[in-house]
Coordinates of C-alpha atoms and ligand atoms in Angstrom, one line a residue:
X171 CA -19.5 4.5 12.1
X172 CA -21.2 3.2 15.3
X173 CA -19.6 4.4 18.2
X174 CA -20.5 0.9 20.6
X175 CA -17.4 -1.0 21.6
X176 CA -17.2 -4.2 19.1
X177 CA -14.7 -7.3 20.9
X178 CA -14.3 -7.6 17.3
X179 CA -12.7 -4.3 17.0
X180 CA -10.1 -5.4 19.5
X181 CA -10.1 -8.2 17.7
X182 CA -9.0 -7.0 14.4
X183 CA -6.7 -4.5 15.9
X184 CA -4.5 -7.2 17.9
X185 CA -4.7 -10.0 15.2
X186 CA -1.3 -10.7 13.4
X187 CA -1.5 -9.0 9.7
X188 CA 0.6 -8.5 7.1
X189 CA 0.5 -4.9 5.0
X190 CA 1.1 -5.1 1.3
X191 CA -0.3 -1.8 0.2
X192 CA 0.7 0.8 2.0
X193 CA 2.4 4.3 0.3
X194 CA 5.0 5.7 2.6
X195 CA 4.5 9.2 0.9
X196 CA 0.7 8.9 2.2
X197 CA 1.6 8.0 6.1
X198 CA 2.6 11.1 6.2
X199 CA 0.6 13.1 9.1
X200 CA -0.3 16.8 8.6
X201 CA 1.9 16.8 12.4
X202 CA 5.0 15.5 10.4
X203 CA 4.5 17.9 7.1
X204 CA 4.4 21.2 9.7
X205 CA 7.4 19.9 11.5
X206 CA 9.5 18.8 8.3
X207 CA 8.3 22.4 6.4
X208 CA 9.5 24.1 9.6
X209 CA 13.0 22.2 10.0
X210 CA 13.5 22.8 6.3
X211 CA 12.7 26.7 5.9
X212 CA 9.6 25.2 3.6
X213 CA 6.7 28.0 3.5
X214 CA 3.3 25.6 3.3
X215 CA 0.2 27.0 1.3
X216 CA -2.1 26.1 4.7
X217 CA -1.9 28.6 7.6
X218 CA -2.4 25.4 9.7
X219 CA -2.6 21.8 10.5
X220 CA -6.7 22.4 10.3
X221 CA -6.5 24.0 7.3
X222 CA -4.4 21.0 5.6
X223 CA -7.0 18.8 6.9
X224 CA -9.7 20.8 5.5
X225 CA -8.2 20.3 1.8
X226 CA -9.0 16.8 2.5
X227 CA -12.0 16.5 0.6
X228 CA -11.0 14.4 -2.7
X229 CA -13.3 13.5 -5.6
X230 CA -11.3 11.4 -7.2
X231 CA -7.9 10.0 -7.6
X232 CA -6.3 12.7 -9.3
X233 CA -8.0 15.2 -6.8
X234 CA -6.0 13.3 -3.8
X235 CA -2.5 12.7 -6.1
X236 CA -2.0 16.2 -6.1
X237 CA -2.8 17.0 -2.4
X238 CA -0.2 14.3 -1.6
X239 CA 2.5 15.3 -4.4
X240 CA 2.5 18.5 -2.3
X241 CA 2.3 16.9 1.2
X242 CA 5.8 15.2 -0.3
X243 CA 7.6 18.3 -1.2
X244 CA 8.4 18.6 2.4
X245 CA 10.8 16.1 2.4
X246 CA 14.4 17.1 1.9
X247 CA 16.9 15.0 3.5
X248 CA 17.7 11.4 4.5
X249 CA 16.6 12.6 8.6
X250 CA 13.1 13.3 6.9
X251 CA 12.5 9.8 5.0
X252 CA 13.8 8.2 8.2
X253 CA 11.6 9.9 10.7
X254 CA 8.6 9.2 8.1
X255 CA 9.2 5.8 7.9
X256 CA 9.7 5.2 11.2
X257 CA 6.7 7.0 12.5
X258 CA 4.9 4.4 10.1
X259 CA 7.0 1.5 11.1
X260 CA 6.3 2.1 15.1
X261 CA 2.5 2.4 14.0
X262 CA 1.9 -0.5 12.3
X263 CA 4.0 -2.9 15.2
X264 CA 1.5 -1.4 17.5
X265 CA -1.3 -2.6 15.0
X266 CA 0.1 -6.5 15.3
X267 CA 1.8 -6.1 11.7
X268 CA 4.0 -8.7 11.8
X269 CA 4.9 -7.7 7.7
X270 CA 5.1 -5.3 5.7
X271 CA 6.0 -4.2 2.3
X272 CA 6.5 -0.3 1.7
X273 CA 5.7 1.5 -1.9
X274 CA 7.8 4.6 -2.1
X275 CA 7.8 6.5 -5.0
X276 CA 11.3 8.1 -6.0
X277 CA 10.6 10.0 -9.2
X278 CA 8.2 12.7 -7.1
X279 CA 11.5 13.3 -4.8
X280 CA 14.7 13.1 -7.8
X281 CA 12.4 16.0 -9.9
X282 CA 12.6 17.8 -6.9
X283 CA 16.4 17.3 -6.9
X284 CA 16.5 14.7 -4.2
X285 CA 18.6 12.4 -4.8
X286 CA 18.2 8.8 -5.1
X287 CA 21.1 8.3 -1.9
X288 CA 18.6 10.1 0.5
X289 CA 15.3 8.8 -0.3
X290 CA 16.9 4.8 -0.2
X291 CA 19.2 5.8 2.9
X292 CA 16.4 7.0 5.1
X293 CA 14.0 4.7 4.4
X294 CA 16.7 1.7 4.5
X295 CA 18.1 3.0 7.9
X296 CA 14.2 3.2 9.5
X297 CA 13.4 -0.8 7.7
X298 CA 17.3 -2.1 9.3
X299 CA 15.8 -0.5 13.1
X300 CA 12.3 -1.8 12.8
X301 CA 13.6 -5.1 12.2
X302 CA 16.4 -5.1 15.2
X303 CA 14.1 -2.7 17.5
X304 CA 10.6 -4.0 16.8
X305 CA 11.1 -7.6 15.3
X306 CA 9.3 -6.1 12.4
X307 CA 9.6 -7.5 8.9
X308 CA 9.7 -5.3 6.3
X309 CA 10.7 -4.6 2.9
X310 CA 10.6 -1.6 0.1
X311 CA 8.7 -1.8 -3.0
X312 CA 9.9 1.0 -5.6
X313 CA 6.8 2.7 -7.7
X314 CA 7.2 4.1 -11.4
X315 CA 4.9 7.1 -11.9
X316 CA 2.5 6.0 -14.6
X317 CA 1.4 9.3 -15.8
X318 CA 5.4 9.9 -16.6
X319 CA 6.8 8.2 -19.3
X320 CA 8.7 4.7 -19.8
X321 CA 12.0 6.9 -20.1
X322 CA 11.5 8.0 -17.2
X323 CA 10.9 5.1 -15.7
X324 CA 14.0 3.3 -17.1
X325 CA 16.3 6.3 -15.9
X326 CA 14.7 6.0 -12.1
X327 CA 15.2 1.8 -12.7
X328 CA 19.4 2.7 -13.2
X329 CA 19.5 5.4 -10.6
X330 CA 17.7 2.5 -8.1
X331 CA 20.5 -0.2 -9.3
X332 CA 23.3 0.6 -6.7
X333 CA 20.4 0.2 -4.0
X334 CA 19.2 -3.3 -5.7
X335 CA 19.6 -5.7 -2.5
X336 CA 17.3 -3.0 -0.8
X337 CA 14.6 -3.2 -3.0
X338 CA 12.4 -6.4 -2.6
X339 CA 10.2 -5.7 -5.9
X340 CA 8.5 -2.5 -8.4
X341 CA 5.3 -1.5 -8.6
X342 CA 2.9 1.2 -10.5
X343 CA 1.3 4.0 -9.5
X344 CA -0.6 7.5 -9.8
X345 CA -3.2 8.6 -12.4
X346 CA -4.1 5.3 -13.6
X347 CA -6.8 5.9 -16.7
X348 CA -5.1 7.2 -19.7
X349 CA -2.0 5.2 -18.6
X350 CA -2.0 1.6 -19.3
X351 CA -0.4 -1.1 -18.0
X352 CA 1.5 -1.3 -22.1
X353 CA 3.3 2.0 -21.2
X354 CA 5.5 0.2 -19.5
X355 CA 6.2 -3.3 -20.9
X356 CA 10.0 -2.6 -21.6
X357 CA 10.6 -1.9 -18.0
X358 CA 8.7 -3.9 -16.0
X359 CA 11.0 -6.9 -18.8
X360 CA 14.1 -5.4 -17.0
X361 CA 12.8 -5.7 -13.5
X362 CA 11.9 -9.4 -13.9
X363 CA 15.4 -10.0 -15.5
X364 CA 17.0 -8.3 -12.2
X365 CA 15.0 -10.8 -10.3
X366 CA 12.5 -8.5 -8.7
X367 CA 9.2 -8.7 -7.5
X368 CA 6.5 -7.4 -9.4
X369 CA 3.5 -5.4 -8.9
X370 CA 0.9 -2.9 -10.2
X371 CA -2.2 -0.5 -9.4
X372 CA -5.1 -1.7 -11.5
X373 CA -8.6 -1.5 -11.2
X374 CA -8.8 1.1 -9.0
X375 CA -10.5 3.7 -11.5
X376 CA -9.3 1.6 -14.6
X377 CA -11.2 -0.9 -16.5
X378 CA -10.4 -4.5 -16.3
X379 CA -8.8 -4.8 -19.3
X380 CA -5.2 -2.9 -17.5
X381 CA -5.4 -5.8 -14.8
X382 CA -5.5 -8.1 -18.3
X383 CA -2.4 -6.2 -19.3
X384 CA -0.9 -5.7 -15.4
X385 CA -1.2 -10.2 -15.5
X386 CA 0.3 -10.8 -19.5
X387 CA 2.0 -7.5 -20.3
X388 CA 3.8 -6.9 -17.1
X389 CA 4.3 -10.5 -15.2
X390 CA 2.4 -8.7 -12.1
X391 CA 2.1 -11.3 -9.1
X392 CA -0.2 -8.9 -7.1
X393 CA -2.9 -6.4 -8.0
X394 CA -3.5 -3.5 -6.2
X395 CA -6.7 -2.8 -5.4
X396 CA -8.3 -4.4 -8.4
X397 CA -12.0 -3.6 -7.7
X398 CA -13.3 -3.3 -11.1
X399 CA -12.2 -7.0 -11.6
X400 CA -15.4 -7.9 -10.5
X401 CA -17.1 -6.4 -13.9
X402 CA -15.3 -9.5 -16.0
X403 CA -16.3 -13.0 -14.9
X404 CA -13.4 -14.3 -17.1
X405 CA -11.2 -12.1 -15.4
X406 CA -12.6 -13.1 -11.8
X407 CA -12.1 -17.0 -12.8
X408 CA -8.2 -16.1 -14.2
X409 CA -7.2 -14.6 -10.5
X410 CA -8.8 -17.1 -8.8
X411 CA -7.5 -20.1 -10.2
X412 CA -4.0 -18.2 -10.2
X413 CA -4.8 -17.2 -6.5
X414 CA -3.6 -14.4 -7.9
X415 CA -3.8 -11.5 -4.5
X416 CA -5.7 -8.3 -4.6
X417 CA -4.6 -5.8 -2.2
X418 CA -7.8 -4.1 -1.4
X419 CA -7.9 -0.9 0.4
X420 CA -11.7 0.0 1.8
X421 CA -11.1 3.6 2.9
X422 CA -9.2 4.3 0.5
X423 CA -11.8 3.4 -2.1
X424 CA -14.4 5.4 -0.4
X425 CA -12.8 8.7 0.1
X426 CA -11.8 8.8 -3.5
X427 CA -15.4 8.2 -4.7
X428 CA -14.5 4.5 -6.1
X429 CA -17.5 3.3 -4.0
X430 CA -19.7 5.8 -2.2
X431 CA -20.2 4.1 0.7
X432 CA -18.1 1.1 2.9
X433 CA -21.6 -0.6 2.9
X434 CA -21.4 -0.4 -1.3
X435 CA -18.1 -2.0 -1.1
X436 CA -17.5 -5.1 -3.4
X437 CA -15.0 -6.8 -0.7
X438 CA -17.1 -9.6 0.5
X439 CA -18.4 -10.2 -3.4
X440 CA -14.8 -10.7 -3.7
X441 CA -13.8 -12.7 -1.1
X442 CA -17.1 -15.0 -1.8
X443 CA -15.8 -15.1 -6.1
X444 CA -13.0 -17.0 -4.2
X445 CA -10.6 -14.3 -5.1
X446 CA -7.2 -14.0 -2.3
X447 CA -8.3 -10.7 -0.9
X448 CA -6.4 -8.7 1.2
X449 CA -6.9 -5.5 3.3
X450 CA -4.7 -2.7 3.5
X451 CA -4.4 1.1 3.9
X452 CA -3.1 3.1 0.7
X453 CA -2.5 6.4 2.4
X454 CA -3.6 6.3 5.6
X455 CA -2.9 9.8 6.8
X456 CA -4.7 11.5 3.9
X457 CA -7.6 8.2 4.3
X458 CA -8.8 8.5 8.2
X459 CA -7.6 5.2 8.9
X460 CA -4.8 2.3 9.6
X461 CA -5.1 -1.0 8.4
X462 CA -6.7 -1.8 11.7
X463 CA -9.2 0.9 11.3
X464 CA -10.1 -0.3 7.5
X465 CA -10.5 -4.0 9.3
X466 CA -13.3 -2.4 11.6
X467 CA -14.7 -0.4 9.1
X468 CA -15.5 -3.5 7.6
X469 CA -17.0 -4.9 10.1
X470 CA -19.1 -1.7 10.7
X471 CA -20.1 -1.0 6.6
X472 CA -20.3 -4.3 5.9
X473 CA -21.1 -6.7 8.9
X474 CA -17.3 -8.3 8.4
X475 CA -17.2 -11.7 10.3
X476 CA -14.1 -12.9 13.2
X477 CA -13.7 -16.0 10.7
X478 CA -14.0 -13.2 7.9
X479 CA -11.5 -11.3 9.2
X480 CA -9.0 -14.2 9.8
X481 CA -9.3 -15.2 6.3
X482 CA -8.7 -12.3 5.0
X483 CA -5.4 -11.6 7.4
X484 CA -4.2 -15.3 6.1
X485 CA -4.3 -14.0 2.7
X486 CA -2.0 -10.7 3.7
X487 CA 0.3 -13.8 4.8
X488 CA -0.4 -15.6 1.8
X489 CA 0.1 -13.3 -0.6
X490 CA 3.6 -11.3 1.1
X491 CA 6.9 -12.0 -0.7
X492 CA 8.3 -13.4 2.5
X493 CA 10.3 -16.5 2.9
X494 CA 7.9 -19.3 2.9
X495 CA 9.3 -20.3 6.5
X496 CA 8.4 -16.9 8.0
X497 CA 5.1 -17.3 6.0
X498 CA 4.4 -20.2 7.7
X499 CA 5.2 -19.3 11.1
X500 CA 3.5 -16.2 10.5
X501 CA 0.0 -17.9 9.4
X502 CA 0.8 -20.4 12.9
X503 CA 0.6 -17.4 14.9
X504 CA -2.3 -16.1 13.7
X505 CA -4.4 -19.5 13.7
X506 CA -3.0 -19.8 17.3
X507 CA -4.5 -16.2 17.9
X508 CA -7.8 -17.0 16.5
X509 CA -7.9 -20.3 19.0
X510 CA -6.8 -18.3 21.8
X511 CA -9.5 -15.3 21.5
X512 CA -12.5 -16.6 19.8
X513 CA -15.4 -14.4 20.4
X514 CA -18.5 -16.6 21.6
Ligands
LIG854 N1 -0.3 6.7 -5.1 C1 -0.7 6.8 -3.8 N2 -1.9 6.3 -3.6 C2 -2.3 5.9 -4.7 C3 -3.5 5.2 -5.2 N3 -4.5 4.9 -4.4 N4 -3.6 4.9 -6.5 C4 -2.7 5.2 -7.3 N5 -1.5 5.9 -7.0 C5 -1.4 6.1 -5.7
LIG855 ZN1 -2.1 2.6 -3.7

């Protein structure tokens, strides 16, 4: 990345955006895994936080999932999911989010014997202060692990039900080839009967026949990441005319071999297909960046535009499960920002 001082990366980093892909189990910093594994008595495989970073070298999806299933085992108690959250929450105000919508994923903490009380009361507790302390809008998505069954699933869906009015929607994550969207049609039924939100992974390393099955099997409103959409014209024409969003996540897709470089990255192929493209940050402490830092990647990998860049940030806006009033005054503030500090 060039090291020259952009406006547009000051730009990008003070422009009002919404985050609508972002894994609270992957904000967590090799800092806050020493610290946790040290309050908890936790002996960590890695002599150090250089060390940790080292292991850092994925290949693929599954070669990062089980570098960040570990990373997780640190946390133990409700203090722990509180103090991650809230390290994220304080990040992202200080990158202009004005909203965000947090995956967690609860199954890799209950098979560790966490229960279900901890993981929603820390992360609850951090949301209820970011809102009162920071004016920041946020809500929890909860993932099903789809290399685990649809039992599984359905028992994490009842042990989430007392915590309903905390959840704004589900998702699905992990190892997505090998596990189809049709794994979990019977669960994904009972979260649209409970009136949530729905969302899934596809197209990361899948084909595009799971986002098919994401859209018509599981009622999905948003795809996340969605890349390989682009290999299926019909496909490309169904999401557009739906506006249906894809939450795209650039570094992401590059250190986990999806695209080899951020100048190979399909993003502006899909933003010009007129698809509602969205940029986010997956996991950004196991990634090497923020959502603001995948913005200026963009503009350094792929000569990313200011009027690009607003686009794309109206979409975030666009495509959150907000209130439409706060949408709307949310996509004001951001077209007054773009008046305000046009770049000549
Ligand atoms: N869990 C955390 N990050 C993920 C990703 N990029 N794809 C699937 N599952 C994930
Ligand atoms: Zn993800």
């Amino acid at each position: 990345m060039s090291t020259a001082i952009s406006p547009l990366h000051d730009f990008v980093r003070a422009m009002p955006k919404a985050e609508l892909h972002v894994h609270i189990e992957g904000t967590l910093e090799p800092e806050l895994i020493f610290a946790l594994a040290r309050r908890n008595g936790i002996a960590l495989a890695y002599r150090d936080i250089a060390a940790l970073r080292a292991a850092y070298a994925f290949t693929d999806l599954q070669s990062f999932l089980d570098i960040y299933y570990a990373g997780a085992s640190v946390l133990r108690t409700e203090q722990d999911f509180y103090d991650l959250a809230w390290a994220y929450l304080a990040g992202a105000r200080a990158n202009a989010v004005l909203r965000t919508e947090i995956f967690f994923d609860p199954q890799s903490h209950t098979a560790r014997g966490v229960a279900m009380a901890t993981v929603m009361g820390g992360l609850t507790r951090a949301l209820e202060d970011a809102r009162a302390r920071l004016g920041l809008s946020a809500d929890l998505i909860l993932c099903f692990l789809r290399h685990l069954s649809e039992d599984s699933a359905l028992e994490t869906l009842d042990q989430a039900l007392p915590f309903r009015e905390h959840l704004i929607g589900v998702g699905l994550d992990s190892g997505e080839v090998g596990h189809p969207p049709v794994k979990f049609a019977r669960v994904f039924t009972r979260c649209r009967d409970l009136g949530l939100r729905v969302v899934a992974h596809a197209g990361e390393e899948g084909p595009p026949d799971y986002i098919w099955q994401a859209l018509d099997i599981l009622g999905a409103e948003r795809i996340d990441h969605g890349v390989r959409a682009l290999e299926d014209p019909a496909l490309v024409a169904r999401l557009a005319r739906d506006r249906v969003p894809l939450t795209v996540c650039p570094l992401s897709n590059v250190r986990l071999q999806v695209f080899p470089t951020l100048a190979a990255h399909n993003l502006l192929r899909m933003l010009d297909a007129g698809l509602v493209v969205t940029v986010n940050s997956d996991d950004p402490a196991y990634f090497g960046g923020d959502i603001s830092e995948n913005f200026i990647g963009l503009v350094e990998g792929l000569g990313l535009t200011q009027d690009q860049a607003v686009q794309l940030a109206r979409h975030g806006f666009e495509a959150s499960f907000a209130d439409e009033t706060s949408r709307a005054l949310w996509q004001a503030r951001l077209e007054q920002y773009r008046d305000d500090r046009t770049i000549a």
